PDB file of C-alpha atoms and ligand atoms in Angstrom:
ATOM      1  CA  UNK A1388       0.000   0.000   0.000  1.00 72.00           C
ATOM      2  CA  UNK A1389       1.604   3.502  -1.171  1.00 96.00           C
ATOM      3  CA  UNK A1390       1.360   6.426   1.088  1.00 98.00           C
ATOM      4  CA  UNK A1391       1.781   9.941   1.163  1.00 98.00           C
ATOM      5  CA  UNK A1392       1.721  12.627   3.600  1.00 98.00           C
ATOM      6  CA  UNK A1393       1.439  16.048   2.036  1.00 98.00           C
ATOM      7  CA  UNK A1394       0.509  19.600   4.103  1.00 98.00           C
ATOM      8  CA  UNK A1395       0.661  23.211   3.937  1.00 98.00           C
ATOM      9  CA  UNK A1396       2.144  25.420   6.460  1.00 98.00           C
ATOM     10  CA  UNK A1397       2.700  28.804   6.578  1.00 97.00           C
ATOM     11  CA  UNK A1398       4.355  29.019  10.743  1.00 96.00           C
ATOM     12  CA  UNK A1399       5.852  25.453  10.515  1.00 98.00           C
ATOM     13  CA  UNK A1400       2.646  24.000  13.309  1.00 98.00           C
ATOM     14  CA  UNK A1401       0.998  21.666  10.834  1.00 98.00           C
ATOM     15  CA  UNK A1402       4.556  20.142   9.274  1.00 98.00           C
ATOM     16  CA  UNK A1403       5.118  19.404  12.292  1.00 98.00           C
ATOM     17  CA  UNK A1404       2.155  17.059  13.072  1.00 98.00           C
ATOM     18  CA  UNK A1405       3.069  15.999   9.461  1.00 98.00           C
ATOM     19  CA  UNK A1406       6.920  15.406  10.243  1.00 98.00           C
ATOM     20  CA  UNK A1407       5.387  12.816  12.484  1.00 98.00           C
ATOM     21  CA  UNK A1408       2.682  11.075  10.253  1.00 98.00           C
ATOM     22  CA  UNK A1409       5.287  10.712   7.629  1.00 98.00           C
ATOM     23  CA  UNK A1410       7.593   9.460  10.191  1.00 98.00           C
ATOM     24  CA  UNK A1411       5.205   6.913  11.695  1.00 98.00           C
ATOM     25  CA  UNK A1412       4.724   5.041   8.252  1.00 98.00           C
ATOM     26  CA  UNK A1413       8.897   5.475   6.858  1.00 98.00           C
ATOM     27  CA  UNK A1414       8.222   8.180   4.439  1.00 98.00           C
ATOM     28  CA  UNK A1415       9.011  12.035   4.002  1.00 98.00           C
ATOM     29  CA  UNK A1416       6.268  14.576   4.219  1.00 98.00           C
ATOM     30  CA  UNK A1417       6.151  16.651   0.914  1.00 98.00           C
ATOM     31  CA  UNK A1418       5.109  20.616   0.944  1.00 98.00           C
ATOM     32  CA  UNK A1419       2.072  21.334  -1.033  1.00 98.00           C
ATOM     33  CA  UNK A1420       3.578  24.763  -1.842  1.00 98.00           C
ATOM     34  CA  UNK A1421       6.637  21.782  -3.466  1.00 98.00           C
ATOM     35  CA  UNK A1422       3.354  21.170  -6.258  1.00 96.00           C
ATOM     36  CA  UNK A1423       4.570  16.850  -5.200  1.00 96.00           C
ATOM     37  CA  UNK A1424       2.968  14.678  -8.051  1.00 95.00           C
ATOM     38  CA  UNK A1425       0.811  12.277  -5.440  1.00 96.00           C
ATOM     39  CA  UNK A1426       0.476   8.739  -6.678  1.00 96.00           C
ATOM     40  CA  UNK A1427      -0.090   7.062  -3.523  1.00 98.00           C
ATOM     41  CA  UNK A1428      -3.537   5.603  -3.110  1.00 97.00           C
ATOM     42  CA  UNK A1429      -3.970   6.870   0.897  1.00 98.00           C
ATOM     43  CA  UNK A1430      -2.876  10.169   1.410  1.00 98.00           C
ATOM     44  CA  UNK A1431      -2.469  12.334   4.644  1.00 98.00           C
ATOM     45  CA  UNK A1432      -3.624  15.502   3.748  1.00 98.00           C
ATOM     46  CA  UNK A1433      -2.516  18.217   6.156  1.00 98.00           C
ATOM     47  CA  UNK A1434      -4.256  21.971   6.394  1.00 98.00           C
ATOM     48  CA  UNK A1435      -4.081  24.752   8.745  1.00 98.00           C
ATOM     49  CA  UNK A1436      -7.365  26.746   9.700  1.00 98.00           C
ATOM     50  CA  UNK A1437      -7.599  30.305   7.739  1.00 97.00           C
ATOM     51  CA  UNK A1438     -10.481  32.048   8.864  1.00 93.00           C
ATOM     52  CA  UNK A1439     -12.466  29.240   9.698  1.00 94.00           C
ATOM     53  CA  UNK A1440     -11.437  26.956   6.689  1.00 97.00           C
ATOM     54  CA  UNK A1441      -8.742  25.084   5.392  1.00 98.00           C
ATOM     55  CA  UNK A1442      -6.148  27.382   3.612  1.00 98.00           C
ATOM     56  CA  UNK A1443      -6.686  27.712   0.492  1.00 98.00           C
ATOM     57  CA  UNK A1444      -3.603  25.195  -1.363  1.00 98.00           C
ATOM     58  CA  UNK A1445      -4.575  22.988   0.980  1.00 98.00           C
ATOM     59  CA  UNK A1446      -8.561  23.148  -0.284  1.00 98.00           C
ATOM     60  CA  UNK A1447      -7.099  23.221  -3.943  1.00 98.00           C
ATOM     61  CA  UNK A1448      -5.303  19.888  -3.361  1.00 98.00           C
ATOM     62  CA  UNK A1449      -8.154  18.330  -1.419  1.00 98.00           C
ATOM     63  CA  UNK A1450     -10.196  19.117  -4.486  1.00 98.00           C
ATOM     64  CA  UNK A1451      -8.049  17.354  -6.897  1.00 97.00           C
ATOM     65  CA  UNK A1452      -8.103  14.233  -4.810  1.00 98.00           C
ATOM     66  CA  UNK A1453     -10.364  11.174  -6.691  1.00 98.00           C
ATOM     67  CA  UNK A1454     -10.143   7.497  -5.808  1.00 98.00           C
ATOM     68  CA  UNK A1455      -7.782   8.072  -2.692  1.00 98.00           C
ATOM     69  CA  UNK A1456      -8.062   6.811   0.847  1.00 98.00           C
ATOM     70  CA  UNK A1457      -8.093  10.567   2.888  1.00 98.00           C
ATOM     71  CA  UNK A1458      -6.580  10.658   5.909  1.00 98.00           C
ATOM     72  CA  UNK A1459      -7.243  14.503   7.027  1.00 98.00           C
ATOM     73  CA  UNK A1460      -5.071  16.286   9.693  1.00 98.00           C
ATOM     74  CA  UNK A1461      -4.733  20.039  10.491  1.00 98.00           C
ATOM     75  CA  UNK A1462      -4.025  22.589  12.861  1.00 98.00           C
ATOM     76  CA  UNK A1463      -5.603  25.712  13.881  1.00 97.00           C
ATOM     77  CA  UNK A1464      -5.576  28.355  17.268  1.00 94.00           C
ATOM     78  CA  UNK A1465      -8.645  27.432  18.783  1.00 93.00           C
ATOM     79  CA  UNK A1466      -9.059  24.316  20.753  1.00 94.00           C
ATOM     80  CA  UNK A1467     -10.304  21.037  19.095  1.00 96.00           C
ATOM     81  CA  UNK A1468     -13.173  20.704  21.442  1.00 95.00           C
ATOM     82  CA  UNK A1469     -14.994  23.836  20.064  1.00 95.00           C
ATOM     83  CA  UNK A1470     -17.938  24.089  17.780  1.00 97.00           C
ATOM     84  CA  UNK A1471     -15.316  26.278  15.930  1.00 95.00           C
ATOM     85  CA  UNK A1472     -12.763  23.133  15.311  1.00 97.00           C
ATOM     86  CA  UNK A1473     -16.192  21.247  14.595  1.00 98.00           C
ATOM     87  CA  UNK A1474     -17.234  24.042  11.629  1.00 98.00           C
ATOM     88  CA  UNK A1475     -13.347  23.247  10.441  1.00 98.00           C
ATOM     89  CA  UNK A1476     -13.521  19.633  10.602  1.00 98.00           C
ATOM     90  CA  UNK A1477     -16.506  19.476   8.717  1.00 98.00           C
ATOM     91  CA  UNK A1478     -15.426  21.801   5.727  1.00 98.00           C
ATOM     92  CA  UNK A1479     -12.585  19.909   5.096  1.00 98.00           C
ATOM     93  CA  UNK A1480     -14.581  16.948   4.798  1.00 98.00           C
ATOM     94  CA  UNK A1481     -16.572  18.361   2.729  1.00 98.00           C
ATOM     95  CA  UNK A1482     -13.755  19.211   0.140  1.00 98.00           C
ATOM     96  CA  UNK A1483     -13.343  16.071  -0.255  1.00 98.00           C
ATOM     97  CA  UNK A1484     -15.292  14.327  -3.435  1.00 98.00           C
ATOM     98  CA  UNK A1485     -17.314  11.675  -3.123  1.00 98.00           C
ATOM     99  CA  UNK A1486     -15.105   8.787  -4.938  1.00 98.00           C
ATOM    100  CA  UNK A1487     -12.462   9.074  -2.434  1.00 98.00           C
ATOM    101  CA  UNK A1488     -12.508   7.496   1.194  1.00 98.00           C
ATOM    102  CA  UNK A1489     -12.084   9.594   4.598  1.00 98.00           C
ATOM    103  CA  UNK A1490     -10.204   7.021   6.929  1.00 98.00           C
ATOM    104  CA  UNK A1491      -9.807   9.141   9.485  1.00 98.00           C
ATOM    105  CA  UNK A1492      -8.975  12.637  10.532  1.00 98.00           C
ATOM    106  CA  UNK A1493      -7.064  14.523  13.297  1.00 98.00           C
ATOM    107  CA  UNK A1494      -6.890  18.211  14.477  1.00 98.00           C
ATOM    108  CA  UNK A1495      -5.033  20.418  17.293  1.00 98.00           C
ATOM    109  CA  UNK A1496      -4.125  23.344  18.719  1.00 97.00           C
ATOM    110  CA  UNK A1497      -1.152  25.364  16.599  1.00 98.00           C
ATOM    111  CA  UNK A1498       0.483  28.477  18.039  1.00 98.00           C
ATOM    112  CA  UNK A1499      -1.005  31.802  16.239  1.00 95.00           C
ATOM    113  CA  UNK A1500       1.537  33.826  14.577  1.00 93.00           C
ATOM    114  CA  UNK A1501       3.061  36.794  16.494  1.00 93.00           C
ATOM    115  CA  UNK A1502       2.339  39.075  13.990  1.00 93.00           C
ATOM    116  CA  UNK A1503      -1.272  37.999  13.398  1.00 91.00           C
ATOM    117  CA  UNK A1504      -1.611  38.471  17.394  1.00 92.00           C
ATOM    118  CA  UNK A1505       0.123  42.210  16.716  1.00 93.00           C
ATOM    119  CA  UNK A1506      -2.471  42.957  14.485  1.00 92.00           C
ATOM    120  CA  UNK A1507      -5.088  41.633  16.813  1.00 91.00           C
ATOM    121  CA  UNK A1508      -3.808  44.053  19.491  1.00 92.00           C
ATOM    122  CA  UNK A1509      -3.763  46.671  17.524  1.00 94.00           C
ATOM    123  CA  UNK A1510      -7.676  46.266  16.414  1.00 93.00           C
ATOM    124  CA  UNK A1511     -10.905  48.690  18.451  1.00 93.00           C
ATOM    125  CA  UNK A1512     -12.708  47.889  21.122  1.00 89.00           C
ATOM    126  CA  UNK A1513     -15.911  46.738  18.896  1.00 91.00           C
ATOM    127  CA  UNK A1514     -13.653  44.612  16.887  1.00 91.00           C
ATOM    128  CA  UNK A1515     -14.691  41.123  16.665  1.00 85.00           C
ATOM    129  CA  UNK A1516     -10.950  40.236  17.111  1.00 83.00           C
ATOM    130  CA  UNK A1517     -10.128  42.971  19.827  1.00 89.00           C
ATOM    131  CA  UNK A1518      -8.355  41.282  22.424  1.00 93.00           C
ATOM    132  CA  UNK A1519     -10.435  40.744  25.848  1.00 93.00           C
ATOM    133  CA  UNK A1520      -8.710  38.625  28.871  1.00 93.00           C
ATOM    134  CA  UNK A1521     -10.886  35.878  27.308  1.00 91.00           C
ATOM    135  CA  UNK A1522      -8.938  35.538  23.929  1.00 89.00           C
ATOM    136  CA  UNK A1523      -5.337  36.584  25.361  1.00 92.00           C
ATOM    137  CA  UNK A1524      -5.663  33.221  27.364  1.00 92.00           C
ATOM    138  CA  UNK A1525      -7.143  31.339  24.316  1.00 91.00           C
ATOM    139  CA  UNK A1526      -4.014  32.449  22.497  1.00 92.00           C
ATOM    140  CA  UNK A1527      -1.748  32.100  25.150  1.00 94.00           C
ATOM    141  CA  UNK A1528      -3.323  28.353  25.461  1.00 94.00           C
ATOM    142  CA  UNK A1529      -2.234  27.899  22.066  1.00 96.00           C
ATOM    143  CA  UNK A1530       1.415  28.825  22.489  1.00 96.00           C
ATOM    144  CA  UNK A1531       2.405  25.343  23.300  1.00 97.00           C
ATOM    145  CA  UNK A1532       1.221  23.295  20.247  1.00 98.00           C
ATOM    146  CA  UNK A1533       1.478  21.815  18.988  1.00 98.00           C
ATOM    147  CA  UNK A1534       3.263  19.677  21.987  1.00 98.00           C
ATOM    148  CA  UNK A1535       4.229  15.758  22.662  1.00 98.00           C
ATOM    149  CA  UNK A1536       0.633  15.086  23.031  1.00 98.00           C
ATOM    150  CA  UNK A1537      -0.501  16.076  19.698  1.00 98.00           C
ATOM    151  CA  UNK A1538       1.386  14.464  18.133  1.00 98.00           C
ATOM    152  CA  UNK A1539       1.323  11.369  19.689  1.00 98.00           C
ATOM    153  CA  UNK A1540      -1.997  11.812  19.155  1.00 98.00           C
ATOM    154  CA  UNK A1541      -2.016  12.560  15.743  1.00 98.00           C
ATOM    155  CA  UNK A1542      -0.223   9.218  15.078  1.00 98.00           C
ATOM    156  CA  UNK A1543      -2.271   7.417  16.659  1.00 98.00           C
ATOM    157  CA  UNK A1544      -5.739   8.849  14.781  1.00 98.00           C
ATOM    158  CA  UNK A1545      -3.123   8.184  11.375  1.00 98.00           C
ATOM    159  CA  UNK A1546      -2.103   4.357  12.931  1.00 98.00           C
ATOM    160  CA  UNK A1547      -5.977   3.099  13.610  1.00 98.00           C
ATOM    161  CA  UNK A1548      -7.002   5.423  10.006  1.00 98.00           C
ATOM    162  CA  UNK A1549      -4.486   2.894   8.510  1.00 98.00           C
ATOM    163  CA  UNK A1550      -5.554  -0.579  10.332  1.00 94.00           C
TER     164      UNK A1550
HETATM  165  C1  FMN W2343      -4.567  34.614   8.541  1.00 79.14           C
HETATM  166  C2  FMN W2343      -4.828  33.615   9.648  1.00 79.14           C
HETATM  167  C3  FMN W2343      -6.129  33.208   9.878  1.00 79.14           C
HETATM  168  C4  FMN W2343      -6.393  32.285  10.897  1.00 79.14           C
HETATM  169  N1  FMN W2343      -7.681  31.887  11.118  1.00 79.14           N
HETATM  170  C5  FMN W2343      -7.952  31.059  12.151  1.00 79.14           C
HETATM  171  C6  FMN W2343      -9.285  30.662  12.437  1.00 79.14           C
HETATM  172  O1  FMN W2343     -10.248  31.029  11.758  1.00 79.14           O
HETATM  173  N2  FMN W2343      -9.492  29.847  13.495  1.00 79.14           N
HETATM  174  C7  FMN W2343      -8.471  29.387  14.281  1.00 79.14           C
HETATM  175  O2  FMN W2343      -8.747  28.660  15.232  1.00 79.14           O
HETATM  176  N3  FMN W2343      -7.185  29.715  14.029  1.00 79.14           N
HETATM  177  C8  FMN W2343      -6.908  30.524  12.984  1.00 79.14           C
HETATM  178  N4  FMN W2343      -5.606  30.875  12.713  1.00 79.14           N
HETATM  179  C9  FMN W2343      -4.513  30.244  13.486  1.00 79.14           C
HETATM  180  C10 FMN W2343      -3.826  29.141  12.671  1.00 79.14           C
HETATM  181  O3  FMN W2343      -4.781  28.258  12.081  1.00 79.14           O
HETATM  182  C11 FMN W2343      -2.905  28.310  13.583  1.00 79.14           C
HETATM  183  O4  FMN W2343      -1.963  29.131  14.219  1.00 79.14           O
HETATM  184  C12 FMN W2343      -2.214  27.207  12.780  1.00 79.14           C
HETATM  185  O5  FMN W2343      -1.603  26.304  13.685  1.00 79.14           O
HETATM  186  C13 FMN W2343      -1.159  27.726  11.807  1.00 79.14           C
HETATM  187  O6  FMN W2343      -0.576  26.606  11.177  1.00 79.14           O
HETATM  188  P1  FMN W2343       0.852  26.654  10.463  1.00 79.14           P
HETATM  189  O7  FMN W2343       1.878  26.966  11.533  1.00 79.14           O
HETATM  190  O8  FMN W2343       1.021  25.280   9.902  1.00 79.14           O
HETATM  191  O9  FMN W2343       0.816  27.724   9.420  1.00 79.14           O
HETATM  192  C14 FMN W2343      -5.321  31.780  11.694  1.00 79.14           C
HETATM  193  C15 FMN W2343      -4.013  32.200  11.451  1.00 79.14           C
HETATM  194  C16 FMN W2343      -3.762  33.109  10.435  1.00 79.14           C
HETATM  195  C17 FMN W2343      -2.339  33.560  10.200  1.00 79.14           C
END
């Protein structure tokens, strides 16, 4: 059985949690933003969350995906147990056509970019992203990850996906 784990990252979170996919099964995790030619028949597709969605090469290669067995793994700020990470799951899943196969799929907490966070700062009051104690401690929750947990998590979504 040939497999492939491919992601996109733009702060290094989600290669991470694919560094250890790829690792788990003997192969080497391939950059979407490399364009890899993906033969492999089960695939480990790897996204992080961009306003609520996968980002966007990530979507594009999702879409391009026929006849494959999907394993899908991402990262994003907010915690996994939110209806937030729920809303992400699910539109991930759904960029996935109908002829292929989701096996499985795994998503945690990344770190949010300083500069992103800057910005937040930066934004009023009666911004939606304004910074209240609330949000400084989701953010500073995220700091972390992703940690040894994740991804010992992740591989073991990717090893029972694979059984
Ligand atoms: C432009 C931008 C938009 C983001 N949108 C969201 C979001 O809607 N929800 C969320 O939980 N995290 C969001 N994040 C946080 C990232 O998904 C998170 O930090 C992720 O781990 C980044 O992965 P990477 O290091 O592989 O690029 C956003 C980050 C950026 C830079």
């Amino acid at each position: 059985m040939a497999i492939a784990v491919v992601y996109a990252t733009m702060t290094g979170n989600t290669k991470q949690v694919a560094d250890a996919l790829a690792a788990a099964v003997g192969v080497t995790a391939q950059n979407l933003a490399d364009a890899p030619e993906v033969t492999a028949d089960t695939v480990a597709v790897g996204y992080w969350v961009d306003k609520g969605l996968p980002n966007e090469d990530a979507a594009k290669f999702l879409r391009t995906l026929h006849g494959k067995r999907v394993f899908l793994f991402g990262t994003l700020g907010a915690s996994p147990a939110t209806p937030h990470a729920a809303d992400c799951r699910k539109a991930a899943r759904e960029l996935v056509a109908a002829d292929n196969t989701v096996i499985g799929e795994f998503l945690c907490q990344g770190a949010i970019a300083p500069a992103l966070l800057a910005m937040f700062e930066k934004f009023p009051a009666d911004h939606p992203h304004a910074p209240t104690p609330e949000s400084r401690a989701r953010w500073a929750a995220a700091a972390s990850h992703p940690d040894a947990d994740d991804l010992a998590a992740a591989v073991a979504a990717w090893q029972a996906a694979l059984q």
